[in-house]
CSV table of C-alpha atoms and ligand atoms in Angstrom, one decimal:
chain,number,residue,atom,x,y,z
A,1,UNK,CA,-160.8,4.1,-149.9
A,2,UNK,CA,-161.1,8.1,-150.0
A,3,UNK,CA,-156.9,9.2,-149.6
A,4,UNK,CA,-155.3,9.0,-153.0
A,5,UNK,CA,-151.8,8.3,-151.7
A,6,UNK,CA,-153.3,4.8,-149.8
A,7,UNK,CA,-152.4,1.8,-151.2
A,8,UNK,CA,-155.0,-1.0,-150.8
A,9,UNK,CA,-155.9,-2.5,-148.8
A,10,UNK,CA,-155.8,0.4,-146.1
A,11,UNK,CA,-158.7,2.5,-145.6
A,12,UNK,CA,-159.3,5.9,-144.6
A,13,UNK,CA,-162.5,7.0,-142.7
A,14,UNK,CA,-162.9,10.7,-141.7
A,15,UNK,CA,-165.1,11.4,-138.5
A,16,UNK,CA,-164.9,14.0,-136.5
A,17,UNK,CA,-164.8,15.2,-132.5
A,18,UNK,CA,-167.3,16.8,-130.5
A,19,UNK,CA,-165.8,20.0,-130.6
A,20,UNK,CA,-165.6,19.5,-134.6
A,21,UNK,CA,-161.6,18.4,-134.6
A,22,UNK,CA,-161.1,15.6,-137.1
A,23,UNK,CA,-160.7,11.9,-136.3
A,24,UNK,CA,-159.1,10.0,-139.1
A,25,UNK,CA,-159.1,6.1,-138.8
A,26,UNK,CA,-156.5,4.0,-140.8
A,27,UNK,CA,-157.5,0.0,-141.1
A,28,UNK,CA,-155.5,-2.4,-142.9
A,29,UNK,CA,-158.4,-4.5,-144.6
A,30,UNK,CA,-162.2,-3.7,-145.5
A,31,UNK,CA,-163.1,-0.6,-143.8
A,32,UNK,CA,-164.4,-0.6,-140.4
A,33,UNK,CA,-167.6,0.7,-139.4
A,34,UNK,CA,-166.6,3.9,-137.7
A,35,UNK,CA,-169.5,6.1,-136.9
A,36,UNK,CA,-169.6,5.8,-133.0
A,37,UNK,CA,-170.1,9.4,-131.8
A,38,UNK,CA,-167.9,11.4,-129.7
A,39,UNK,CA,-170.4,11.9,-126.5
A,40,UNK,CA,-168.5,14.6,-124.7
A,41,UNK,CA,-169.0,17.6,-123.6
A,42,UNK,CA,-166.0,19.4,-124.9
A,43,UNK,CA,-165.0,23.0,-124.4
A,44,UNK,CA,-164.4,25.2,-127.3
A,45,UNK,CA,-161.0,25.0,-129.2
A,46,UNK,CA,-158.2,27.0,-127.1
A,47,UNK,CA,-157.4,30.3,-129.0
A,48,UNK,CA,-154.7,30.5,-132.3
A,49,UNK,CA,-150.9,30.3,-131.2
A,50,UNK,CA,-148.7,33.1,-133.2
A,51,UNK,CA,-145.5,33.1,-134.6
A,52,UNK,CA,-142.6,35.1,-134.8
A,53,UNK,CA,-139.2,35.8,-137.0
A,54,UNK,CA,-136.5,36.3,-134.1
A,55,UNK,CA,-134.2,39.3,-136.1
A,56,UNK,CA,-130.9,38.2,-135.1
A,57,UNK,CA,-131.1,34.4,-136.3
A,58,UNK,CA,-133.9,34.3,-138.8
A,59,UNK,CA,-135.5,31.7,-136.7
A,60,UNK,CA,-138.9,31.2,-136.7
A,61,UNK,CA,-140.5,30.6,-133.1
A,62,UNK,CA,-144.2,29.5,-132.1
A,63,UNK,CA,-145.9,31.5,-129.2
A,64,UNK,CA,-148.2,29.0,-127.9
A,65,UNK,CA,-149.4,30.3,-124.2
A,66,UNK,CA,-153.1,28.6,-124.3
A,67,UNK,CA,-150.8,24.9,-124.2
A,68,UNK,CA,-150.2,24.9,-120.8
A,69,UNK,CA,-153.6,23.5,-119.8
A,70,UNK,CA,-152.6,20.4,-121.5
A,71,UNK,CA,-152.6,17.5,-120.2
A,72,UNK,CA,-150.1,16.4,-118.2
A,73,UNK,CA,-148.8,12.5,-117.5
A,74,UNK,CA,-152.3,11.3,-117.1
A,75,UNK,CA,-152.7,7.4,-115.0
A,76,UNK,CA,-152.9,5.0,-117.4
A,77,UNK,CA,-157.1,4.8,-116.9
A,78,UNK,CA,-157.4,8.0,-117.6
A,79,UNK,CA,-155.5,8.0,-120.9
A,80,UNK,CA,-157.0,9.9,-123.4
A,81,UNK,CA,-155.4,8.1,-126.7
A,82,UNK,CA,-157.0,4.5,-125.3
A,83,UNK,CA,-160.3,3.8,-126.7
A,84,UNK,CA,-163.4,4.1,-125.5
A,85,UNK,CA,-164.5,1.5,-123.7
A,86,UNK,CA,-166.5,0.4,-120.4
A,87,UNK,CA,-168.3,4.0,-120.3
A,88,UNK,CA,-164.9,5.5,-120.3
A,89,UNK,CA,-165.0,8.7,-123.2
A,90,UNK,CA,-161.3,9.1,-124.6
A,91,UNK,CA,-160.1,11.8,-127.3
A,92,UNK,CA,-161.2,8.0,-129.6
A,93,UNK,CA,-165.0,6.8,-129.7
A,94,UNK,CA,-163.9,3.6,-131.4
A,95,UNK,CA,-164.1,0.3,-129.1
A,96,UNK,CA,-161.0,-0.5,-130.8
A,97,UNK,CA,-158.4,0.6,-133.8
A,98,UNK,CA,-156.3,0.2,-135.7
A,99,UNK,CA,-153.9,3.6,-136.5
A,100,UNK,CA,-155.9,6.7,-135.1
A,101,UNK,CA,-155.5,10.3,-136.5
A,102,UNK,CA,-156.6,13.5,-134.8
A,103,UNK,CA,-156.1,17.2,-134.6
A,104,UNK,CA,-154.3,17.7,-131.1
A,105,UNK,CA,-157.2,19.1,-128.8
A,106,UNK,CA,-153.7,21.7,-127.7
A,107,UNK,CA,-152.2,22.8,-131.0
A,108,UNK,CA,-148.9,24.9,-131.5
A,109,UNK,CA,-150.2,25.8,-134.7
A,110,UNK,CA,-154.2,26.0,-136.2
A,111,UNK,CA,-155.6,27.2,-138.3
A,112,UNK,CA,-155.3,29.3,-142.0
A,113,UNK,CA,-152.8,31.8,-143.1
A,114,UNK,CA,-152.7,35.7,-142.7
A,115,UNK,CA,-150.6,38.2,-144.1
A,116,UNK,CA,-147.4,38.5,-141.6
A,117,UNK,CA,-147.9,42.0,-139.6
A,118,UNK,CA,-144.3,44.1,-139.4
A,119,UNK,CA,-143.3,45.9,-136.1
A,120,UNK,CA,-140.5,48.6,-135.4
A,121,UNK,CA,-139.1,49.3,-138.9
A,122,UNK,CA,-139.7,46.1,-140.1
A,123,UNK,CA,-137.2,44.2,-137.4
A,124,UNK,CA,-140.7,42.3,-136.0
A,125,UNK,CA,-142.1,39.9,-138.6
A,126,UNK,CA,-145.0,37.8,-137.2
A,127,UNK,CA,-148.3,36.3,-137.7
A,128,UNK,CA,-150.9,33.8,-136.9
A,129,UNK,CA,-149.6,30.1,-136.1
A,130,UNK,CA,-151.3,28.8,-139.4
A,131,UNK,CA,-150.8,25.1,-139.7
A,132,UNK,CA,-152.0,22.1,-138.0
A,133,UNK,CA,-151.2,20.0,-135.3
A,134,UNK,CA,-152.2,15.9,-135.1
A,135,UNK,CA,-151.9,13.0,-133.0
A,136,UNK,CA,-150.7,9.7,-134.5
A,137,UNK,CA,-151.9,6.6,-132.6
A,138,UNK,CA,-149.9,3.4,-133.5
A,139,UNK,CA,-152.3,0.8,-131.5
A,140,UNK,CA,-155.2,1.0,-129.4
A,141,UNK,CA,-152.6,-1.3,-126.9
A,142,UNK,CA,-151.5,1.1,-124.2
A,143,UNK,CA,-148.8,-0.8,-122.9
A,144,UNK,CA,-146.9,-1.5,-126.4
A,145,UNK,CA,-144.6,0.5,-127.7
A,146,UNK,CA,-143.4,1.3,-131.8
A,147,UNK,CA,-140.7,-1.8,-131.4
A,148,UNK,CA,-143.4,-4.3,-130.8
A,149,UNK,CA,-145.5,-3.6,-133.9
A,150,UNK,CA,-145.9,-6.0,-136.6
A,151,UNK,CA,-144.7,-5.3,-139.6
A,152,UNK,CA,-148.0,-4.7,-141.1
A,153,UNK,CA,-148.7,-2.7,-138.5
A,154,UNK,CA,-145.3,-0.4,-139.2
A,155,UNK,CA,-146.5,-0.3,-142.7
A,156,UNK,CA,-150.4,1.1,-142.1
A,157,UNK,CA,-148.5,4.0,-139.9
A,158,UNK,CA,-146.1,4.7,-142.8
A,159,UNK,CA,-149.5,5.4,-145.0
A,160,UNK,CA,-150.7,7.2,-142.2
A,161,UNK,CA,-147.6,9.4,-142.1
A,162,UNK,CA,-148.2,9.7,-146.1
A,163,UNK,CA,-151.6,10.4,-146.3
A,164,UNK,CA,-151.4,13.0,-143.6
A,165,UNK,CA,-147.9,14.3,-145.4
A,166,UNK,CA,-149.9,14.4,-148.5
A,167,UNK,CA,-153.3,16.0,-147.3
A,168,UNK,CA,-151.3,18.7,-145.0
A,169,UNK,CA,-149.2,19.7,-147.6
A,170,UNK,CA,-152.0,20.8,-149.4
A,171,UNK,CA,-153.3,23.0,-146.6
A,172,UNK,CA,-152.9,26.4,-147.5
A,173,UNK,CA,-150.1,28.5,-146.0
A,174,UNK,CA,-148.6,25.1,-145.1
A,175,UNK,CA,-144.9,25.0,-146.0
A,176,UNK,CA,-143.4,21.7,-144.2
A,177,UNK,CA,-145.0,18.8,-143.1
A,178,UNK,CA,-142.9,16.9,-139.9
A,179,UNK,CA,-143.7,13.7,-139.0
A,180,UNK,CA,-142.0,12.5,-135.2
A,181,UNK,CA,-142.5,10.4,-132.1
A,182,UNK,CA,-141.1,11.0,-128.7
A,183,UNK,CA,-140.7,8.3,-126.7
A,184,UNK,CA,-140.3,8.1,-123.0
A,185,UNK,CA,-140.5,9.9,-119.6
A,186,UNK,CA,-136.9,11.0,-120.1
A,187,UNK,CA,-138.1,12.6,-123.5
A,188,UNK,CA,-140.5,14.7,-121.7
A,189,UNK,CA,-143.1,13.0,-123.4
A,190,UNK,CA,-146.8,13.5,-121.2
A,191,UNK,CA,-148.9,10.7,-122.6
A,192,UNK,CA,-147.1,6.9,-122.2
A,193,UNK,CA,-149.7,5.7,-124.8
A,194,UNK,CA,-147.7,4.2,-128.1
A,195,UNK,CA,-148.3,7.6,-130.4
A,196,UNK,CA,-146.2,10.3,-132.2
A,197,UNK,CA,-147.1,13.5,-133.8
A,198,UNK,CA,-147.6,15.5,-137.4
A,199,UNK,CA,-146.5,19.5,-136.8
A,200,UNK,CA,-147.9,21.0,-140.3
A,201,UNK,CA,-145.4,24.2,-139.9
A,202,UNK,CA,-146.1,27.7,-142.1
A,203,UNK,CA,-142.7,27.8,-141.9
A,204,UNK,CA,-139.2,26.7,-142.7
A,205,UNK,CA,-138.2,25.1,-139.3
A,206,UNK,CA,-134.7,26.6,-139.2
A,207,UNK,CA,-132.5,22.9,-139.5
A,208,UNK,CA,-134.0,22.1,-142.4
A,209,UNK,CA,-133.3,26.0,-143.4
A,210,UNK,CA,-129.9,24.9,-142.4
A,211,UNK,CA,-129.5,21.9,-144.5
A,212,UNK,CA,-130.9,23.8,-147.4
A,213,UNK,CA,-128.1,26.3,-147.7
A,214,UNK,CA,-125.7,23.4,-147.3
A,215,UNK,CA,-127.5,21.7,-149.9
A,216,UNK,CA,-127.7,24.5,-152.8
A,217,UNK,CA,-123.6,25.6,-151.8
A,218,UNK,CA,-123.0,21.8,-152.6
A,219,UNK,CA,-124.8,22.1,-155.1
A,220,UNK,CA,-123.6,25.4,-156.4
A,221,UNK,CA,-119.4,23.8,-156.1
A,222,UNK,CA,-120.1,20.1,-157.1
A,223,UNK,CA,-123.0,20.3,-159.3
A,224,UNK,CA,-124.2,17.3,-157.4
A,225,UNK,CA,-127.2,16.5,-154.9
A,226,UNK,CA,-125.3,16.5,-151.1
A,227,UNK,CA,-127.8,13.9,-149.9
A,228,UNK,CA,-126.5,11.1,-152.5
A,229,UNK,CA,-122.7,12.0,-151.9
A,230,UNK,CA,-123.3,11.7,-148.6
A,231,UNK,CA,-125.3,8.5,-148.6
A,232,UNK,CA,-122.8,7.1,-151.0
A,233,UNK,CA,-119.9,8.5,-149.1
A,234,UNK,CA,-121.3,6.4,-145.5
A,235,UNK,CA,-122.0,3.2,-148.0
A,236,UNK,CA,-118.5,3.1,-149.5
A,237,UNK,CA,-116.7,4.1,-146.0
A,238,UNK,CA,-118.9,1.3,-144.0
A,239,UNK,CA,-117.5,2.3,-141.1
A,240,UNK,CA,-120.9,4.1,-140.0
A,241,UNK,CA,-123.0,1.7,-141.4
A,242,UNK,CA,-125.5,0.4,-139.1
A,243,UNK,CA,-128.1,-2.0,-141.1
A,244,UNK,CA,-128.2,-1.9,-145.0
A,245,UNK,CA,-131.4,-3.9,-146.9
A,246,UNK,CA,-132.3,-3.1,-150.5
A,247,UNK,CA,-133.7,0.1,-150.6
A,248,UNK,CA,-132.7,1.4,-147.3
A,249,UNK,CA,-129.5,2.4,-145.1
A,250,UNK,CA,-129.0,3.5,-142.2
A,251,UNK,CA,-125.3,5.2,-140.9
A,252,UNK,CA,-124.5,6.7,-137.8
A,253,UNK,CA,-123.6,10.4,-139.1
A,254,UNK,CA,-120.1,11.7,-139.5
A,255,UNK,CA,-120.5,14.6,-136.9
A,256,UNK,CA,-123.3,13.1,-134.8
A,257,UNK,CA,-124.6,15.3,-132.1
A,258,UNK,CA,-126.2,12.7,-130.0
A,259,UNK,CA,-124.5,10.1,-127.8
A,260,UNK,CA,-126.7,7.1,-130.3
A,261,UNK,CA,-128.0,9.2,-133.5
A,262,UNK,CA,-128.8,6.9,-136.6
A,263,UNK,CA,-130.2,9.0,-140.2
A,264,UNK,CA,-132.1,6.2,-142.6
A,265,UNK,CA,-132.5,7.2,-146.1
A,266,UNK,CA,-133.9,5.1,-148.9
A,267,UNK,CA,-131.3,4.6,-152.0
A,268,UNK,CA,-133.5,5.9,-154.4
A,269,UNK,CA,-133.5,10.0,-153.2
A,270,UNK,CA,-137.7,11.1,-152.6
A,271,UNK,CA,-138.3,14.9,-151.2
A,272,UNK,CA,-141.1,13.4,-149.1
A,273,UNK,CA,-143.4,10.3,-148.0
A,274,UNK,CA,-146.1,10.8,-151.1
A,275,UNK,CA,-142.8,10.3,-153.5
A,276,UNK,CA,-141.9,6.6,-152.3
A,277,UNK,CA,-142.2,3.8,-154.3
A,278,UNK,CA,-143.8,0.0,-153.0
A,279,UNK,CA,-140.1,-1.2,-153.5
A,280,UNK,CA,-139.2,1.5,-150.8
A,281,UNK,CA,-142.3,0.8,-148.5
A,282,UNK,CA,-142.4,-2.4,-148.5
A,283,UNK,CA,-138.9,-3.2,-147.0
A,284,UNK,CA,-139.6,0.0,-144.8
A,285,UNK,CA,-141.1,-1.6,-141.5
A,286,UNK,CA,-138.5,-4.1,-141.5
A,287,UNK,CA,-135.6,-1.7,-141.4
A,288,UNK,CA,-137.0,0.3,-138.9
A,289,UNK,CA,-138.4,-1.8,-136.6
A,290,UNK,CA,-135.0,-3.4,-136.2
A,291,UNK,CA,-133.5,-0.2,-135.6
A,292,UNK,CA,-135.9,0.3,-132.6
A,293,UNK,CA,-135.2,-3.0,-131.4
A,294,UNK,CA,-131.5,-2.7,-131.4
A,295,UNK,CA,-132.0,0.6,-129.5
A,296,UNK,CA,-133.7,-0.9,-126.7
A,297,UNK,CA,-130.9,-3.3,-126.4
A,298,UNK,CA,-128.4,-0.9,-126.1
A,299,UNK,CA,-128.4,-0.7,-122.5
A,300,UNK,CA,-129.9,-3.1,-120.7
A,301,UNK,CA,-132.9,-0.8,-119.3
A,302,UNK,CA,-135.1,-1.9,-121.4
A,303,UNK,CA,-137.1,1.0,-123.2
A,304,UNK,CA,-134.6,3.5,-124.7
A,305,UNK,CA,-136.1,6.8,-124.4
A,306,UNK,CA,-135.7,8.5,-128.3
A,307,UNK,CA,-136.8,11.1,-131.0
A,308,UNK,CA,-137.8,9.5,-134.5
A,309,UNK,CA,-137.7,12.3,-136.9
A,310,UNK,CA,-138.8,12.7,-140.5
A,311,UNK,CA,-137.3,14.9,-142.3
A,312,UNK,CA,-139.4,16.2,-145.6
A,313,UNK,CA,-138.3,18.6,-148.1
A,314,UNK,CA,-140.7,21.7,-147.7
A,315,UNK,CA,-142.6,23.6,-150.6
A,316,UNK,CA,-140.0,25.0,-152.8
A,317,UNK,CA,-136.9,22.7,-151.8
A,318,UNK,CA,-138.0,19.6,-153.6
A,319,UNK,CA,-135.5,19.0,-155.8
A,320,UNK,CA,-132.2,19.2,-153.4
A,321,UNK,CA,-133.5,18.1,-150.0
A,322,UNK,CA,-133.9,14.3,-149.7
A,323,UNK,CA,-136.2,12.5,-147.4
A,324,UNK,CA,-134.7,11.3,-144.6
A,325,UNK,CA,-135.8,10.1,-141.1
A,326,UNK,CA,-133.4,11.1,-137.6
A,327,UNK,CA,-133.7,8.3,-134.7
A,328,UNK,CA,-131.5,9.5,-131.3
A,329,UNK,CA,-131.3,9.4,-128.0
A,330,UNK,CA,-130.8,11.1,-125.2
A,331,UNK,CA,-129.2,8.4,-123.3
A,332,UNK,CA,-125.2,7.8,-123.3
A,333,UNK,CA,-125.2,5.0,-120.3
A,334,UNK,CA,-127.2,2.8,-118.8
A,335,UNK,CA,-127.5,5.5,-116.3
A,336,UNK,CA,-126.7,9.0,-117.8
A,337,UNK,CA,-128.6,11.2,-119.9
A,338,UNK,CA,-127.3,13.5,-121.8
A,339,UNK,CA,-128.9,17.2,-121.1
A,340,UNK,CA,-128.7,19.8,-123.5
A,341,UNK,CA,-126.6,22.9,-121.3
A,342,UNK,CA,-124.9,25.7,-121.6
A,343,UNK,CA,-122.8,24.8,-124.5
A,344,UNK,CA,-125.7,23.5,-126.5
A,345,UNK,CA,-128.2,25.3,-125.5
A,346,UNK,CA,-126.5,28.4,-125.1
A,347,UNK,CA,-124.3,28.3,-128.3
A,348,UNK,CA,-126.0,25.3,-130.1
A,349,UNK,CA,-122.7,23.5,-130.0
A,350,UNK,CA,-123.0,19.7,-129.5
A,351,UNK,CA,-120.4,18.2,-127.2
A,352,UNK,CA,-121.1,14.3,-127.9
A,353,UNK,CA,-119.3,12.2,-125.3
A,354,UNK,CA,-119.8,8.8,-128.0
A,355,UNK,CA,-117.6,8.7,-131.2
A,356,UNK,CA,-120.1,8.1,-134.0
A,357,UNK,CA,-117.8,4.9,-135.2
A,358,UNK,CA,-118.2,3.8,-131.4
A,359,UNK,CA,-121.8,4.2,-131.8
A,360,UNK,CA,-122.4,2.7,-135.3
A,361,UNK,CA,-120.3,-0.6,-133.8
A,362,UNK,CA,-122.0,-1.1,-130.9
A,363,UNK,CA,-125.6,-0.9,-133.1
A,364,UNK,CA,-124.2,-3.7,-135.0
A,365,UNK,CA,-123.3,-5.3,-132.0
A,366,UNK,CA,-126.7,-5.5,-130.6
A,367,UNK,CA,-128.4,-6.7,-134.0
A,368,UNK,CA,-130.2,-10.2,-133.5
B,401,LIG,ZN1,-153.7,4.5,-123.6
């Protein structure tokens, strides 16, 4: 065991690609002999991505031409995040695994930090996309999705997520550490493979910006943390409340912008994954993998299509933001979806066609 945020008995073994990205393999267990070689002839890495400060909003935005030779919905033989098996050379060597880690082969963001270059009076701020980019494999199964993990499964990707949180963190220039899967066609997402992904940003993304200001005014008129009034506010009301267990709740939100948007949060507040207890951990996996489950009950289509979202506090915003991870979907019916337009798009105002308390109800409903 080499990650000093695992808990036994996961181990960690680093390897790397052919084109000298690194492989990280996660096995519940003894460790697993991982030293099969990566055999293919791989192209160099595609050049850096950039970043820029948009002047009007203060929004960062990633400049990341070089992505659209990615690939794109390959056939399921062809899938890069399967192993490697029966002379067939995937982005993983291994015959099998367990949770697979790698740098994504078509980063947003790579590499180290440079000094942001001004333009025009100091209105164009920009730079380098510093940061990383990975791949989070849940199972070498192709055909499973998050919702049919074990539990001990769940819980070696939640060491994952914290070993990478941890590690990432670290990097320098690195300033948040998000953690997220997108699931389904519908989604947009281009591999079907079970996997999510771990966006090491230089920068603030701008809704956690957001939630920061509204966390220090809070903060500035109450004296209190806004993440504990409001989890205690959703607990007390009940209304919301969509599955409670020890250390965990989860609440439709208030002013939900999505047709079916649930925010867990553990009791205890942590800025990040590295700051979670065993307590916290352990009931973890059962929490959210009933929360999956009762999505893809929700409308009788079997797999709901969904964004799982951690949000971490970045460097500096450790004591006022609370972890806290986002599930929605895009779907409102069994046969609609709901498309971000001109009102959202165009003036990021949400028009949400399900009452939260509509939503929460019918997530109970579904519960088995
Ligand atoms: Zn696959």
């Amino acid at each position: 065991m080499s990650g000093t945020t695992l808990t036994q008995p996961t181990s960690r073994t680093v390897t790397a690609l052919a084109d000298g990205r690194q492989l990280i393999y996660y096995d519940r267990g003894p460790a697993v002999p991982r030293n099969t070689r990566d055999e293919r002839p791989l192209d160099p890495r595609a050049p850096g991505s950039e970043v820029r400060l948009d002047p009007a909003t203060g929004d960062w935005v990633t400049v990341a031409a070089h992505r659209q030779a990615r690939t794109y919905r390959p056939p399921a033989e062809e899938c890069p995040l399967c192993p490697s098996r029966d002379g067939r050379l995937s982005e993983i060597p291994a015959e099998d695994y367990q949770v697979a880690v790698f740098e994504n082969r078509f980063p947003s963001l790579a590499g180290p930090p440079a000094a942001p270059v001004h333009g025009a009076d100091g209105l164009w701020t920009g730079g380098p996309g510093a940061g990383r980019c990975e791949v989070v494999c849940f199972t070498a199964d192709h055909d499973a999705s998050f919702a049919d993990l074990t539990p001990e499964r769940a819980r070696l990707v939640l060491d994952a997520w914290t070993d990478r949180t941890a590690e990432l963190s670290a990097l320098p220039g690195v300033r948040q550490v998000y953690c997220f899967e997108n699931r389904g066609a519908e989604i947009g997402v281009t591999l079907a493979h079970p996997h999510g992904q771990i966006y090491a940003f230089p920068f603030t993304t701008p809704r956690t910006a957001r939630m920061a200001a509204r966390a220090t005014a809070h903060r500035a008129d109450t004296g209190r943390n806004l993440s504990d009034d409001l989890l205690a506010a959703e607990r007390a009301h009940g209304e919301r409340v969509v599955l409670s267990g020890e250390h965990w709740t989860a609440f439709v939100p208030y002013a939900a912008r999505w047709p079916y948007e649930v925010h867990l949060l553990p009791h205890r507040r942590v800025p990040d994954l590295t700051a979670l207890d065993e307590r916290q951990r352990a009931e973890f996996p059962s929490v959210y993998l009933e929360l999956l489950r009762r999505f893809d009950r929700l409308f009788g289509t079997g797999r709901t299509p969904y964004i799982s979202a951690w949000h971490q506090a970045p460097a500096g915003l450790r004591d006022e933001l609370a972890l806290h991870l986002e599930l929605f979907t895009i779907r409102r019916t069994a046969d609609k979806l709901k498309y971000l337009a001109g009102v959202e798009s165009g003036m990021d105002a949400f028009v949400n066609d399900v009452t939260p308390e509509d939503a929460a109800r019918r997530l109970r409903e579904v519960a088995q």
